[in-house]
PDB file of N, CA and C in Angstrom:
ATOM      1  N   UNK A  87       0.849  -1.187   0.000  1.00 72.00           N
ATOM      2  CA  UNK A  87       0.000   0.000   0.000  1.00 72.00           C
ATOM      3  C   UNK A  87       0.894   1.249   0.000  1.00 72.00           C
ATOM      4  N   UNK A  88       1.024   2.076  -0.683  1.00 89.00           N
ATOM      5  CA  UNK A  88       1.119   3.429  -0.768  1.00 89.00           C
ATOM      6  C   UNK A  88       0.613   4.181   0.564  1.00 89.00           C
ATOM      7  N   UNK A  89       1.667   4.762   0.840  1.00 94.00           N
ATOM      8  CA  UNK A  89       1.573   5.732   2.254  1.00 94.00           C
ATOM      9  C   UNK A  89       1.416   7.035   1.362  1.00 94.00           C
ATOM     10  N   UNK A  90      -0.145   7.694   1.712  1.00 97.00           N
ATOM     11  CA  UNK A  90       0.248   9.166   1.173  1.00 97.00           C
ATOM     12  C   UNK A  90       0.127  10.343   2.290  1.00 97.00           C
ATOM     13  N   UNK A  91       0.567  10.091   3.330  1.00 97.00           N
ATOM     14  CA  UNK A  91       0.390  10.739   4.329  1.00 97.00           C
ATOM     15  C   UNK A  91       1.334  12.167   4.390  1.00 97.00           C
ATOM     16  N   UNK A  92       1.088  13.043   4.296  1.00 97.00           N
ATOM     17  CA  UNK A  92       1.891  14.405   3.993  1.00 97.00           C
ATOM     18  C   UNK A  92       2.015  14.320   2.679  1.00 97.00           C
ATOM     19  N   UNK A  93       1.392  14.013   1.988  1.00 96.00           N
ATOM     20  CA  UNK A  93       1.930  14.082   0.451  1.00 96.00           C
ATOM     21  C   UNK A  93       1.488  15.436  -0.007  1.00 96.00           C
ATOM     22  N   UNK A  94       1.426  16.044  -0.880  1.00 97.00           N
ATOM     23  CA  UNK A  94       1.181  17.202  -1.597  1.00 97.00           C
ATOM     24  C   UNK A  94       1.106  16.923  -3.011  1.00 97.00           C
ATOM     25  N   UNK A  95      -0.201  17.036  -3.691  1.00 96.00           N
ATOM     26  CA  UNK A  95      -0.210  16.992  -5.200  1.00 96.00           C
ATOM     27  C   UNK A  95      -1.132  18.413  -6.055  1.00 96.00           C
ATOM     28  N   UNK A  96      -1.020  18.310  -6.787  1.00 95.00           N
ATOM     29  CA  UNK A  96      -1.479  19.396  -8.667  1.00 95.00           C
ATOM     30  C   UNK A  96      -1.836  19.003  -9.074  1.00 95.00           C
ATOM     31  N   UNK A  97      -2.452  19.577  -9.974  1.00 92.00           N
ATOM     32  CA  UNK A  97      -2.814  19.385 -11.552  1.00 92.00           C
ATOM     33  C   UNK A  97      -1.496  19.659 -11.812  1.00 92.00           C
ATOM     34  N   UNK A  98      -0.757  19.100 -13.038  1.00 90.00           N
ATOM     35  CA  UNK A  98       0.683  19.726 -13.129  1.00 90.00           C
ATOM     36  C   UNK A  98       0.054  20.320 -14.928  1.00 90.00           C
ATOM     37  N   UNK A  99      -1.500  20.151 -15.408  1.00 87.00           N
ATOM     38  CA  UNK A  99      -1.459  21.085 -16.518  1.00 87.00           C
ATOM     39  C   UNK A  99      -2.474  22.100 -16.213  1.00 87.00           C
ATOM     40  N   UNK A 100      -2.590  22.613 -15.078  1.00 87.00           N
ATOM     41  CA  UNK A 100      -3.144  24.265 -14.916  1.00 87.00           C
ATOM     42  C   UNK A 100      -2.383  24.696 -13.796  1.00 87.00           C
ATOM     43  N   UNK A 101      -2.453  26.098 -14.300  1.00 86.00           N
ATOM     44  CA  UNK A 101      -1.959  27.224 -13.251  1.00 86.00           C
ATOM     45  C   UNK A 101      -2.859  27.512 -12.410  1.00 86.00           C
ATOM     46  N   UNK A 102      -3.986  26.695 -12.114  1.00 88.00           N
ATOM     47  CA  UNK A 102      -4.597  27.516 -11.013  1.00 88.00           C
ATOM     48  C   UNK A 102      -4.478  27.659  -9.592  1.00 88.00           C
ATOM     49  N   UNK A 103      -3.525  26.908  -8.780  1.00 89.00           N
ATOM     50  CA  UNK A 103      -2.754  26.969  -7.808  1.00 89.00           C
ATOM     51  C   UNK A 103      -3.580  26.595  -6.939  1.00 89.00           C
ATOM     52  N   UNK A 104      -4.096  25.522  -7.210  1.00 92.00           N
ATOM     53  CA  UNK A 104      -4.910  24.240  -6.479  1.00 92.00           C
ATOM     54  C   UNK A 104      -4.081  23.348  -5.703  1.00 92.00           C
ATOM     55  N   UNK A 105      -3.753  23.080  -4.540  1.00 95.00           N
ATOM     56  CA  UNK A 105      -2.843  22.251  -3.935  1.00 95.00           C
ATOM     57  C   UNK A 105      -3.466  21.692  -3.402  1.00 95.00           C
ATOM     58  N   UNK A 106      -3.414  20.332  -3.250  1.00 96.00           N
ATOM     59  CA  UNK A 106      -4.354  19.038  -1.902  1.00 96.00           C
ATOM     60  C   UNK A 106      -2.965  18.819  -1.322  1.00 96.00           C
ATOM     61  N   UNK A 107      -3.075  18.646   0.615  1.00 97.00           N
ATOM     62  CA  UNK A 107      -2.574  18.365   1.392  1.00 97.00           C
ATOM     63  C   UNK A 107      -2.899  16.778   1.599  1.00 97.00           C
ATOM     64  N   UNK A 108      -3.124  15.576   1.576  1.00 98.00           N
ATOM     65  CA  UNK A 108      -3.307  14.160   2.308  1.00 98.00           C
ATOM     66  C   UNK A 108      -2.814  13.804   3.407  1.00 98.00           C
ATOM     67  N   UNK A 109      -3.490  13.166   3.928  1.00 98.00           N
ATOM     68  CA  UNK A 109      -3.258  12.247   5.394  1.00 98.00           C
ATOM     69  C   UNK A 109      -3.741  10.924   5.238  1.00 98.00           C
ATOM     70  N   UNK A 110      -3.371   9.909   6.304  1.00 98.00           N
ATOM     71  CA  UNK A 110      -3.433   8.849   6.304  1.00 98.00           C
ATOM     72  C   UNK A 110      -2.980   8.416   7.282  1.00 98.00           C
ATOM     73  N   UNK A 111      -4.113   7.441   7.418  1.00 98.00           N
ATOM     74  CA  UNK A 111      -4.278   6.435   8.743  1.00 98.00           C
ATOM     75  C   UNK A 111      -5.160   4.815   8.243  1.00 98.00           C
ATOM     76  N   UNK A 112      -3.801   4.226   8.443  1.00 97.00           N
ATOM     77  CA  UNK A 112      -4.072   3.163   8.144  1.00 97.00           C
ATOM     78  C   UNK A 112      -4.757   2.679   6.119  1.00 97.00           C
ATOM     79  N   UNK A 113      -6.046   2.420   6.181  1.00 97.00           N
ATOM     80  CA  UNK A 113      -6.929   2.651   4.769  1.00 97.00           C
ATOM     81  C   UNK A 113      -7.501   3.502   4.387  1.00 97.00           C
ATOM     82  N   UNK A 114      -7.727   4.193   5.911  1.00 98.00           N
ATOM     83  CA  UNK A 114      -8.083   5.714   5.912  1.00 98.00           C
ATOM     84  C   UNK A 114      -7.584   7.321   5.140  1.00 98.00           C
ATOM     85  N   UNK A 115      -7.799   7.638   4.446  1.00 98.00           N
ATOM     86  CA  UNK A 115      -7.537   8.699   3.688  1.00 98.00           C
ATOM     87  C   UNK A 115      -8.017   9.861   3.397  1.00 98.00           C
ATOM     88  N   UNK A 116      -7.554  11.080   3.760  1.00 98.00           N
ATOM     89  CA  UNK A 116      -8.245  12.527   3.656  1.00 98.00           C
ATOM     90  C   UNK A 116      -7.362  13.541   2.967  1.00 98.00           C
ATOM     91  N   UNK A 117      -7.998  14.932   2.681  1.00 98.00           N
ATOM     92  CA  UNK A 117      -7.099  15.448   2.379  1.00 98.00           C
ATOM     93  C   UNK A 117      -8.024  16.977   2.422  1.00 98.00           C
ATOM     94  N   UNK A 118      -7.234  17.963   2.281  1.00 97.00           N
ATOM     95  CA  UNK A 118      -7.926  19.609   2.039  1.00 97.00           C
ATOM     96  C   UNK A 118      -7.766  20.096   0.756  1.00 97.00           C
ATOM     97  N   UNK A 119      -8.122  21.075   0.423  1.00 96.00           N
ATOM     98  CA  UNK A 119      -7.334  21.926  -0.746  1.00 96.00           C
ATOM     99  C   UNK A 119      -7.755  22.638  -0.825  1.00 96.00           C
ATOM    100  N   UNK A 120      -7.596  23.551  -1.232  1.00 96.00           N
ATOM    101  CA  UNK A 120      -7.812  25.239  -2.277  1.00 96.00           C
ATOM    102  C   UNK A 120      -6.706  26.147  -2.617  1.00 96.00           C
ATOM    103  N   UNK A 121      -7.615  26.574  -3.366  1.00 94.00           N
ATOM    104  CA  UNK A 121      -6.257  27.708  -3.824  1.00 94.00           C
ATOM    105  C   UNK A 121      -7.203  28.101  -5.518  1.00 94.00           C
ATOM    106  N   UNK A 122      -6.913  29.076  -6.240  1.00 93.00           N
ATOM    107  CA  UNK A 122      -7.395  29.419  -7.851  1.00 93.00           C
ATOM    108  C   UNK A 122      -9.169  29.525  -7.472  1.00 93.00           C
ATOM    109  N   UNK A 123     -10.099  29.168  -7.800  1.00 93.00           N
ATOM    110  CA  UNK A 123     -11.655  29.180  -7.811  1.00 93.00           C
ATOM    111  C   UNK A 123     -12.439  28.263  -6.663  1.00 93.00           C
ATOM    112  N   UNK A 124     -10.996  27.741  -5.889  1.00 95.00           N
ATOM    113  CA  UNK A 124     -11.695  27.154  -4.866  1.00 95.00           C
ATOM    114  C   UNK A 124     -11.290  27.539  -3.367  1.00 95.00           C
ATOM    115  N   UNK A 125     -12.525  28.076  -2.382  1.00 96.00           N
ATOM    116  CA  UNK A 125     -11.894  28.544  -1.445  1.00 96.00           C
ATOM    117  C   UNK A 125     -11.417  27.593  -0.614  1.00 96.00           C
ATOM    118  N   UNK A 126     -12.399  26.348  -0.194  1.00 97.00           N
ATOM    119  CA  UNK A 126     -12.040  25.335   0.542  1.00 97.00           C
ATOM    120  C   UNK A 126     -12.552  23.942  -0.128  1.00 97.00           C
ATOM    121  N   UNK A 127     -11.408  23.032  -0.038  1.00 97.00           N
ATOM    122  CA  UNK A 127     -12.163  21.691  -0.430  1.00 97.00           C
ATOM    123  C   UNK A 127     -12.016  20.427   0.360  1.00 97.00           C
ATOM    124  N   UNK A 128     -12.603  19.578   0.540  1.00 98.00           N
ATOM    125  CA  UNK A 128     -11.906  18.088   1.072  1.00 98.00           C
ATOM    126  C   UNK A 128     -12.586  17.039   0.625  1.00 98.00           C
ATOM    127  N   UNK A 129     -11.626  16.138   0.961  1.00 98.00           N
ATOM    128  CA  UNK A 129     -11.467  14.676   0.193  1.00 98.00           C
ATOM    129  C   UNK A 129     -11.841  13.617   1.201  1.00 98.00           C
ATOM    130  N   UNK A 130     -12.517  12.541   1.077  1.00 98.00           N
ATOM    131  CA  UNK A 130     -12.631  11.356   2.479  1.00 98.00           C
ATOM    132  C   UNK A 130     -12.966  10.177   1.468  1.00 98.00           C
ATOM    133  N   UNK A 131     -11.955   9.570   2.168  1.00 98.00           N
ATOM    134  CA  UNK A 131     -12.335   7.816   1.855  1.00 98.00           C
ATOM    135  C   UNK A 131     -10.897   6.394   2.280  1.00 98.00           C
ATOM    136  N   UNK A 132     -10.799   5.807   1.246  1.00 98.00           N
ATOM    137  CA  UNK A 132     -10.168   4.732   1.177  1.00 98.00           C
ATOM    138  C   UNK A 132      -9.191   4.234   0.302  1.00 98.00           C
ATOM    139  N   UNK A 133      -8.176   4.008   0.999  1.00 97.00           N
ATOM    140  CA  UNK A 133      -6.883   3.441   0.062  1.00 97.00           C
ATOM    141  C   UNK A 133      -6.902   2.197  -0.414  1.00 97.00           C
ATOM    142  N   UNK A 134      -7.168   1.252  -1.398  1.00 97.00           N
ATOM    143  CA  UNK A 134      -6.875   0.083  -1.242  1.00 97.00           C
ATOM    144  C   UNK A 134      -5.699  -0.775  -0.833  1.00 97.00           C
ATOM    145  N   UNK A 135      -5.323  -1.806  -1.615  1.00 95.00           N
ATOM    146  CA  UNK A 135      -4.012  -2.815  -1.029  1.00 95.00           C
ATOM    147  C   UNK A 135      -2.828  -2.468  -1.909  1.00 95.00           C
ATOM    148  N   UNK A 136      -3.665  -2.037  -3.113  1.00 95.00           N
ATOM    149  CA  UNK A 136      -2.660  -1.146  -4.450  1.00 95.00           C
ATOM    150  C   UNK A 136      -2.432   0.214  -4.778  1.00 95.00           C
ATOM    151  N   UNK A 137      -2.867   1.275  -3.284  1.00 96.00           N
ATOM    152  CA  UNK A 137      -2.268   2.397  -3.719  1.00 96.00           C
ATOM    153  C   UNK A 137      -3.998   2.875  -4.032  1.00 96.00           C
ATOM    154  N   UNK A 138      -5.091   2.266  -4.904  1.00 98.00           N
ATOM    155  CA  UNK A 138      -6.134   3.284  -5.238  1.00 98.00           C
ATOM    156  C   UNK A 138      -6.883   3.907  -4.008  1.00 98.00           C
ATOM    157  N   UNK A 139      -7.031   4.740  -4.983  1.00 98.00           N
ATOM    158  CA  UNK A 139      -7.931   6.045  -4.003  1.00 98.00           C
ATOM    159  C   UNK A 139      -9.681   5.690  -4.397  1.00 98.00           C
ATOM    160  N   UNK A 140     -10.139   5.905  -3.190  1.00 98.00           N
ATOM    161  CA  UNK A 140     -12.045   5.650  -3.708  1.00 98.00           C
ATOM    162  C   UNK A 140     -12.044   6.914  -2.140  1.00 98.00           C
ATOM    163  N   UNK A 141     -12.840   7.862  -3.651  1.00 98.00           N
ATOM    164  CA  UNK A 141     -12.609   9.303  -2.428  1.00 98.00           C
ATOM    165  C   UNK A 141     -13.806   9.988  -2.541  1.00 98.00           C
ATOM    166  N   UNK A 142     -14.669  10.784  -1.726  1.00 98.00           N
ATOM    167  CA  UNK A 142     -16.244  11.260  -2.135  1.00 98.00           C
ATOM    168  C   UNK A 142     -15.526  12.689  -1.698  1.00 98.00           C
ATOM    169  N   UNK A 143     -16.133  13.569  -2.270  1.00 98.00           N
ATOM    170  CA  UNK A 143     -15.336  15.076  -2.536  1.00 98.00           C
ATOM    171  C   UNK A 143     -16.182  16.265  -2.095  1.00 98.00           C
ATOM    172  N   UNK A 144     -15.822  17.270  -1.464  1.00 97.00           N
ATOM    173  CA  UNK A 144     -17.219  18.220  -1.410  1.00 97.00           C
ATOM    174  C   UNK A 144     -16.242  19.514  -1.666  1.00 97.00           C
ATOM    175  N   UNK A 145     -16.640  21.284  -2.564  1.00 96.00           N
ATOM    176  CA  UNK A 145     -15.531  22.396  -2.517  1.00 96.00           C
ATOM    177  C   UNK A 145     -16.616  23.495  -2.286  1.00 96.00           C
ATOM    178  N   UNK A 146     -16.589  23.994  -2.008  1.00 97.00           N
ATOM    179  CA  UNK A 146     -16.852  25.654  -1.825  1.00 97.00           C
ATOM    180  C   UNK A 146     -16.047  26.603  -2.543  1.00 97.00           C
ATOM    181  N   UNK A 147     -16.737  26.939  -4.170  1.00 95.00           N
ATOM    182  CA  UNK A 147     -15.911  27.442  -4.954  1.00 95.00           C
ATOM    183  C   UNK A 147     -16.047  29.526  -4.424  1.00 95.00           C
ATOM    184  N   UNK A 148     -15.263  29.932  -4.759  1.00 95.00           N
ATOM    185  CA  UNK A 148     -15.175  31.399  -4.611  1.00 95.00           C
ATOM    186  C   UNK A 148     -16.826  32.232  -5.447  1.00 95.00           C
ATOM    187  N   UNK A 149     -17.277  31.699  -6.365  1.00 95.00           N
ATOM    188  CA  UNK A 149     -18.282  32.014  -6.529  1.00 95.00           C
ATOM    189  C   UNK A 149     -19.909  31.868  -6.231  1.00 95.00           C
ATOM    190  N   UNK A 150     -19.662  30.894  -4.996  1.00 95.00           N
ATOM    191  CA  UNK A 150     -20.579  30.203  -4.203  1.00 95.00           C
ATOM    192  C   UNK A 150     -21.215  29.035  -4.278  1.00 95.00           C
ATOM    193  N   UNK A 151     -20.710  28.468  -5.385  1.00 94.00           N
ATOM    194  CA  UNK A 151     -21.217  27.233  -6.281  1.00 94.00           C
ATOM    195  C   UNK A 151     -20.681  26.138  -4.680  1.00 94.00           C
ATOM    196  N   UNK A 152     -21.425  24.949  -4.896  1.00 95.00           N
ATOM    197  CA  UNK A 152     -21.137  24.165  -4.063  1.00 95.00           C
ATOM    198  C   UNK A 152     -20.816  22.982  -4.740  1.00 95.00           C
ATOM    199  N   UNK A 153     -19.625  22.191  -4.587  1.00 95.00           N
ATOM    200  CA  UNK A 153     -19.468  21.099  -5.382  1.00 95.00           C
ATOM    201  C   UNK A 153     -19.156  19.831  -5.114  1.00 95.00           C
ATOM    202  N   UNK A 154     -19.960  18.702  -5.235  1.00 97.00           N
ATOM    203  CA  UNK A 154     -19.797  17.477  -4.750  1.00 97.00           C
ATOM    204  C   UNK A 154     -19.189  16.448  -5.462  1.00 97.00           C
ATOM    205  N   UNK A 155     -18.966  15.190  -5.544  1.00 98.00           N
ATOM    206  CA  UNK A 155     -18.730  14.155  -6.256  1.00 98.00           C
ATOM    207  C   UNK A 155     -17.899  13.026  -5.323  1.00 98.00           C
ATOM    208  N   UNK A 156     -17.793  12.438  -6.843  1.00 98.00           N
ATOM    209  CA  UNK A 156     -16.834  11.122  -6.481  1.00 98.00           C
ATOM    210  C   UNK A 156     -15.468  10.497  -6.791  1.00 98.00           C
ATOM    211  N   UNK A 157     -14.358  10.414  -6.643  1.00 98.00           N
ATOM    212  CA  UNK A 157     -13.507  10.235  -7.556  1.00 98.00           C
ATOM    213  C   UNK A 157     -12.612   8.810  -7.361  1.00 98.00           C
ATOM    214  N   UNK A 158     -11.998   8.052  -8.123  1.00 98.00           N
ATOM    215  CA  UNK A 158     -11.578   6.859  -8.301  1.00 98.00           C
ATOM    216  C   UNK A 158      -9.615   7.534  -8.774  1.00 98.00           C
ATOM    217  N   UNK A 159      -8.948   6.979  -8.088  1.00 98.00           N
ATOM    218  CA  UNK A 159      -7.319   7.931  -7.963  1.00 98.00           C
ATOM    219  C   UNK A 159      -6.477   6.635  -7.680  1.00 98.00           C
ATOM    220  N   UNK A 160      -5.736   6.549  -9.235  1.00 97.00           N
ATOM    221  CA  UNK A 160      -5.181   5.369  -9.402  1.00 97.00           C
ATOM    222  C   UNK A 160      -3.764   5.596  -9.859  1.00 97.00           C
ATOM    223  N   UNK A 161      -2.731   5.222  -8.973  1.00 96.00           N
ATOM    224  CA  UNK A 161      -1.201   5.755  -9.049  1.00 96.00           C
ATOM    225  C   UNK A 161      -0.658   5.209 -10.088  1.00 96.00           C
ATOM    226  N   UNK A 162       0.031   5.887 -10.750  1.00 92.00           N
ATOM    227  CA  UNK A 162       1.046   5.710 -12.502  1.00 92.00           C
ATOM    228  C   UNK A 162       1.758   5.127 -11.689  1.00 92.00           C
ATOM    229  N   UNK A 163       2.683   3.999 -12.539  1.00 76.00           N
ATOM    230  CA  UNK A 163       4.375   3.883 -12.086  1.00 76.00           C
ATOM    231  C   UNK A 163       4.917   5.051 -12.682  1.00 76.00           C
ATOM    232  N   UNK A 164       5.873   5.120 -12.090  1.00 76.00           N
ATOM    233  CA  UNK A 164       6.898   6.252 -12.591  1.00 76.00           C
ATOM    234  C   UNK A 164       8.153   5.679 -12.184  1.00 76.00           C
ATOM    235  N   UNK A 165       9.132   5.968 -13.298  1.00 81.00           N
ATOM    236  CA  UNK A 165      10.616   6.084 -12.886  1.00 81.00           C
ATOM    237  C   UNK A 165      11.216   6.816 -11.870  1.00 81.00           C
ATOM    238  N   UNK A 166      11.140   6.747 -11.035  1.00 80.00           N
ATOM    239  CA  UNK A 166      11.613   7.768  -9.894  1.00 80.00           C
ATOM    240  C   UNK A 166      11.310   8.745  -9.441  1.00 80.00           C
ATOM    241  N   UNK A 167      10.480   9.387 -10.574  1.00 82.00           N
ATOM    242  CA  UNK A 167      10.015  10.603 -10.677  1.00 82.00           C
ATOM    243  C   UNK A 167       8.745  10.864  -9.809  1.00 82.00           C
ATOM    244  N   UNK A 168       8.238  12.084  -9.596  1.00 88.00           N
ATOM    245  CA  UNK A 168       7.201  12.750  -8.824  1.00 88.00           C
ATOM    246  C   UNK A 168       5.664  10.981  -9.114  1.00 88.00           C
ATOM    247  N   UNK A 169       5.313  10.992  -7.869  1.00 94.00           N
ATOM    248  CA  UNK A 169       4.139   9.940  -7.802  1.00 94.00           C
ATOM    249  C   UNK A 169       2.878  10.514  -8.573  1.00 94.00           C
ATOM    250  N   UNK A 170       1.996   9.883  -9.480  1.00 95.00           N
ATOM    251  CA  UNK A 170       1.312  10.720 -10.430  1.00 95.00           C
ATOM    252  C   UNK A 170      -0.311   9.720 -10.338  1.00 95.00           C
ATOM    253  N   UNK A 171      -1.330  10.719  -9.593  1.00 97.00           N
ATOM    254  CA  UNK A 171      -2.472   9.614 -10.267  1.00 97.00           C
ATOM    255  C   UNK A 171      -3.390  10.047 -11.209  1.00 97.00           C
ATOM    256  N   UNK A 172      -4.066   9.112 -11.752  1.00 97.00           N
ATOM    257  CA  UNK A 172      -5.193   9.523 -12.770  1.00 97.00           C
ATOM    258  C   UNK A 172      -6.487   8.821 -12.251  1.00 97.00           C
ATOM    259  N   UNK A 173      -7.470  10.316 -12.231  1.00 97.00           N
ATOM    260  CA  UNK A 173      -8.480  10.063 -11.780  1.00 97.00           C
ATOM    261  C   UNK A 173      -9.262  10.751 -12.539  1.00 97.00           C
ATOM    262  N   UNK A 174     -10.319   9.632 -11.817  1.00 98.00           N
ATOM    263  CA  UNK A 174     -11.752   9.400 -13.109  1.00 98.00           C
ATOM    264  C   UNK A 174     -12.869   9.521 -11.798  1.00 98.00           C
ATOM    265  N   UNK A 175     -13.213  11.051 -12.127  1.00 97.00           N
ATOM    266  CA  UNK A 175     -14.120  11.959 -10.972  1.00 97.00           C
ATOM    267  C   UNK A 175     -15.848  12.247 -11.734  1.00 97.00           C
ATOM    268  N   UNK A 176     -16.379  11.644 -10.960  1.00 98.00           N
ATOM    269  CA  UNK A 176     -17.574  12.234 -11.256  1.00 98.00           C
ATOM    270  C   UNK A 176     -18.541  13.909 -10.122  1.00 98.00           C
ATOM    271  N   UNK A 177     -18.952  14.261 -11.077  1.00 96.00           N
ATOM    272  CA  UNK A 177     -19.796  15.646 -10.036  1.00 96.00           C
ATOM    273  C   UNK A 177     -21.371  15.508 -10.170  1.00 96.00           C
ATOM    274  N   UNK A 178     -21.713  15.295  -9.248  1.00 96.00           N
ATOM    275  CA  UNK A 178     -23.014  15.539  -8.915  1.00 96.00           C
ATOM    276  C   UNK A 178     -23.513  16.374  -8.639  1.00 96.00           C
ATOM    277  N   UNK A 179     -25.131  16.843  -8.960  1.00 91.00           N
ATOM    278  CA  UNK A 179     -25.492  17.806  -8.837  1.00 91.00           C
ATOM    279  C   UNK A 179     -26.011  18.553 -10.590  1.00 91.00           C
ATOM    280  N   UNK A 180     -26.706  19.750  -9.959  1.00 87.00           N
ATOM    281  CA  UNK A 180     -27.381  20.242 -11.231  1.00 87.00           C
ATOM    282  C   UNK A 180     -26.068  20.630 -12.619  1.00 87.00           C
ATOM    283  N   UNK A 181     -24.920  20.294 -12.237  1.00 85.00           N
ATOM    284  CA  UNK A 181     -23.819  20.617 -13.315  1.00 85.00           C
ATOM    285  C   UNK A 181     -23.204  19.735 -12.899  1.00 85.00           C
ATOM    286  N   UNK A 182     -23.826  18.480 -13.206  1.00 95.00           N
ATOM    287  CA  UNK A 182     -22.912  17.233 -13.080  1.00 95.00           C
ATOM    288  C   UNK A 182     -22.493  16.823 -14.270  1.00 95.00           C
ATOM    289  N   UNK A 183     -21.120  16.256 -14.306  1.00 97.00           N
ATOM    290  CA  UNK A 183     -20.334  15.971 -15.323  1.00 97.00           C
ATOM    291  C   UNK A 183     -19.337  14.751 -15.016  1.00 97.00           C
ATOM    292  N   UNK A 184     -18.224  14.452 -15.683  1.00 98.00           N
ATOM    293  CA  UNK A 184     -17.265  13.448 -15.128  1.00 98.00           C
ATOM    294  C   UNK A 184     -16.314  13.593 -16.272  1.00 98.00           C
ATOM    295  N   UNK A 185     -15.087  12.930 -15.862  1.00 97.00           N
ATOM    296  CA  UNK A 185     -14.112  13.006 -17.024  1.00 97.00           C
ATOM    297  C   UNK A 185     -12.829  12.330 -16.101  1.00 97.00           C
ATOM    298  N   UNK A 186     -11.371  12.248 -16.599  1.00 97.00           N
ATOM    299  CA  UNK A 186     -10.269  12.107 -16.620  1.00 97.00           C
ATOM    300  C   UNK A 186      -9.549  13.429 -16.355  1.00 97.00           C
ATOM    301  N   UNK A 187      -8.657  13.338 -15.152  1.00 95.00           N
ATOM    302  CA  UNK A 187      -7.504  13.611 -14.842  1.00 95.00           C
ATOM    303  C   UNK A 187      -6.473  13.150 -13.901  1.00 95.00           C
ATOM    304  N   UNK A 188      -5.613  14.118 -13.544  1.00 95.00           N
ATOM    305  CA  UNK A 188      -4.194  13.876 -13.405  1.00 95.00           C
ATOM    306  C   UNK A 188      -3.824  14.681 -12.415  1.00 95.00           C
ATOM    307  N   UNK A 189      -3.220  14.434 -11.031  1.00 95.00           N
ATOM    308  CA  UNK A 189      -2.673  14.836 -10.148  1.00 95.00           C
ATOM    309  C   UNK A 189      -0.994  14.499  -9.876  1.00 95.00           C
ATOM    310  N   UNK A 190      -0.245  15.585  -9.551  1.00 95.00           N
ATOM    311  CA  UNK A 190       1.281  15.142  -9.925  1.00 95.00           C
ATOM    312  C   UNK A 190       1.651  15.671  -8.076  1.00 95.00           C
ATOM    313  N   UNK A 191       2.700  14.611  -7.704  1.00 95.00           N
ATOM    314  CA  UNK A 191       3.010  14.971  -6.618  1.00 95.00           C
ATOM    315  C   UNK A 191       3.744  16.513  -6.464  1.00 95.00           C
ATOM    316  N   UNK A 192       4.130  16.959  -5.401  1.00 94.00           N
ATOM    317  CA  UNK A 192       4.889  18.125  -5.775  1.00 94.00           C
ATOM    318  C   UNK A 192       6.345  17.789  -4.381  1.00 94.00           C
ATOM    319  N   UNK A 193       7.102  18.061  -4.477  1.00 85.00           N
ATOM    320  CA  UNK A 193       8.164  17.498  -4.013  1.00 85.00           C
ATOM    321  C   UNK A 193       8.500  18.581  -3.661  1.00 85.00           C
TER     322      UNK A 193
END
């Protein structure tokens, strides 16, 4: 299992200066963020035996929008390099959507 406890990750393709903090306890997994259009956000759920993330999401964007979902956060190998996952997030709610992305550690 992947320890992501103090970890720090991005988007590493926008500037919007979105940072998530993580913790961890045990399978247990959380995390905060904001920064760019979001004032506050957090993350809660479960690590599996391989590193995935199964995470339910809630943000309080700067324009008052409230935003929920779900996201599935599944770690790349990498050569040595920064730990990288790709996640496949859904949003619920009256502007619900879903898609693919990418969170890059930040070191």
């Amino acid at each position: 299992m992947i320890d992501y406890d103090g970890r720090r990750f991005r988007n590493p393709d926008s500037d919007d200066g979105v940072v998530a903090r993580y913790h961890q306890r045990g399978d247990l997994v959380w995390a905060s963020f904001a920064g760019g259009k979001v004032r506050r956000g957090a993350l809660n759920g479960l690590c599996d035996a391989d590193g995935v993330l199964h995470l339910a999401y809630t943000m309080v964007l700067h324009g008052g929008d409230i935003v929920s979902g779900f996201t599935r956060s599944e770690p790349e190998p990498s050569d040595g390099g920064p730990l990288r996952l790709r996640e496949e997030w859904e949003r619920y709610g009256p502007n619900a959507s879903s898609g693919i992305s990418y969170l890059e550690e930040i070191r």
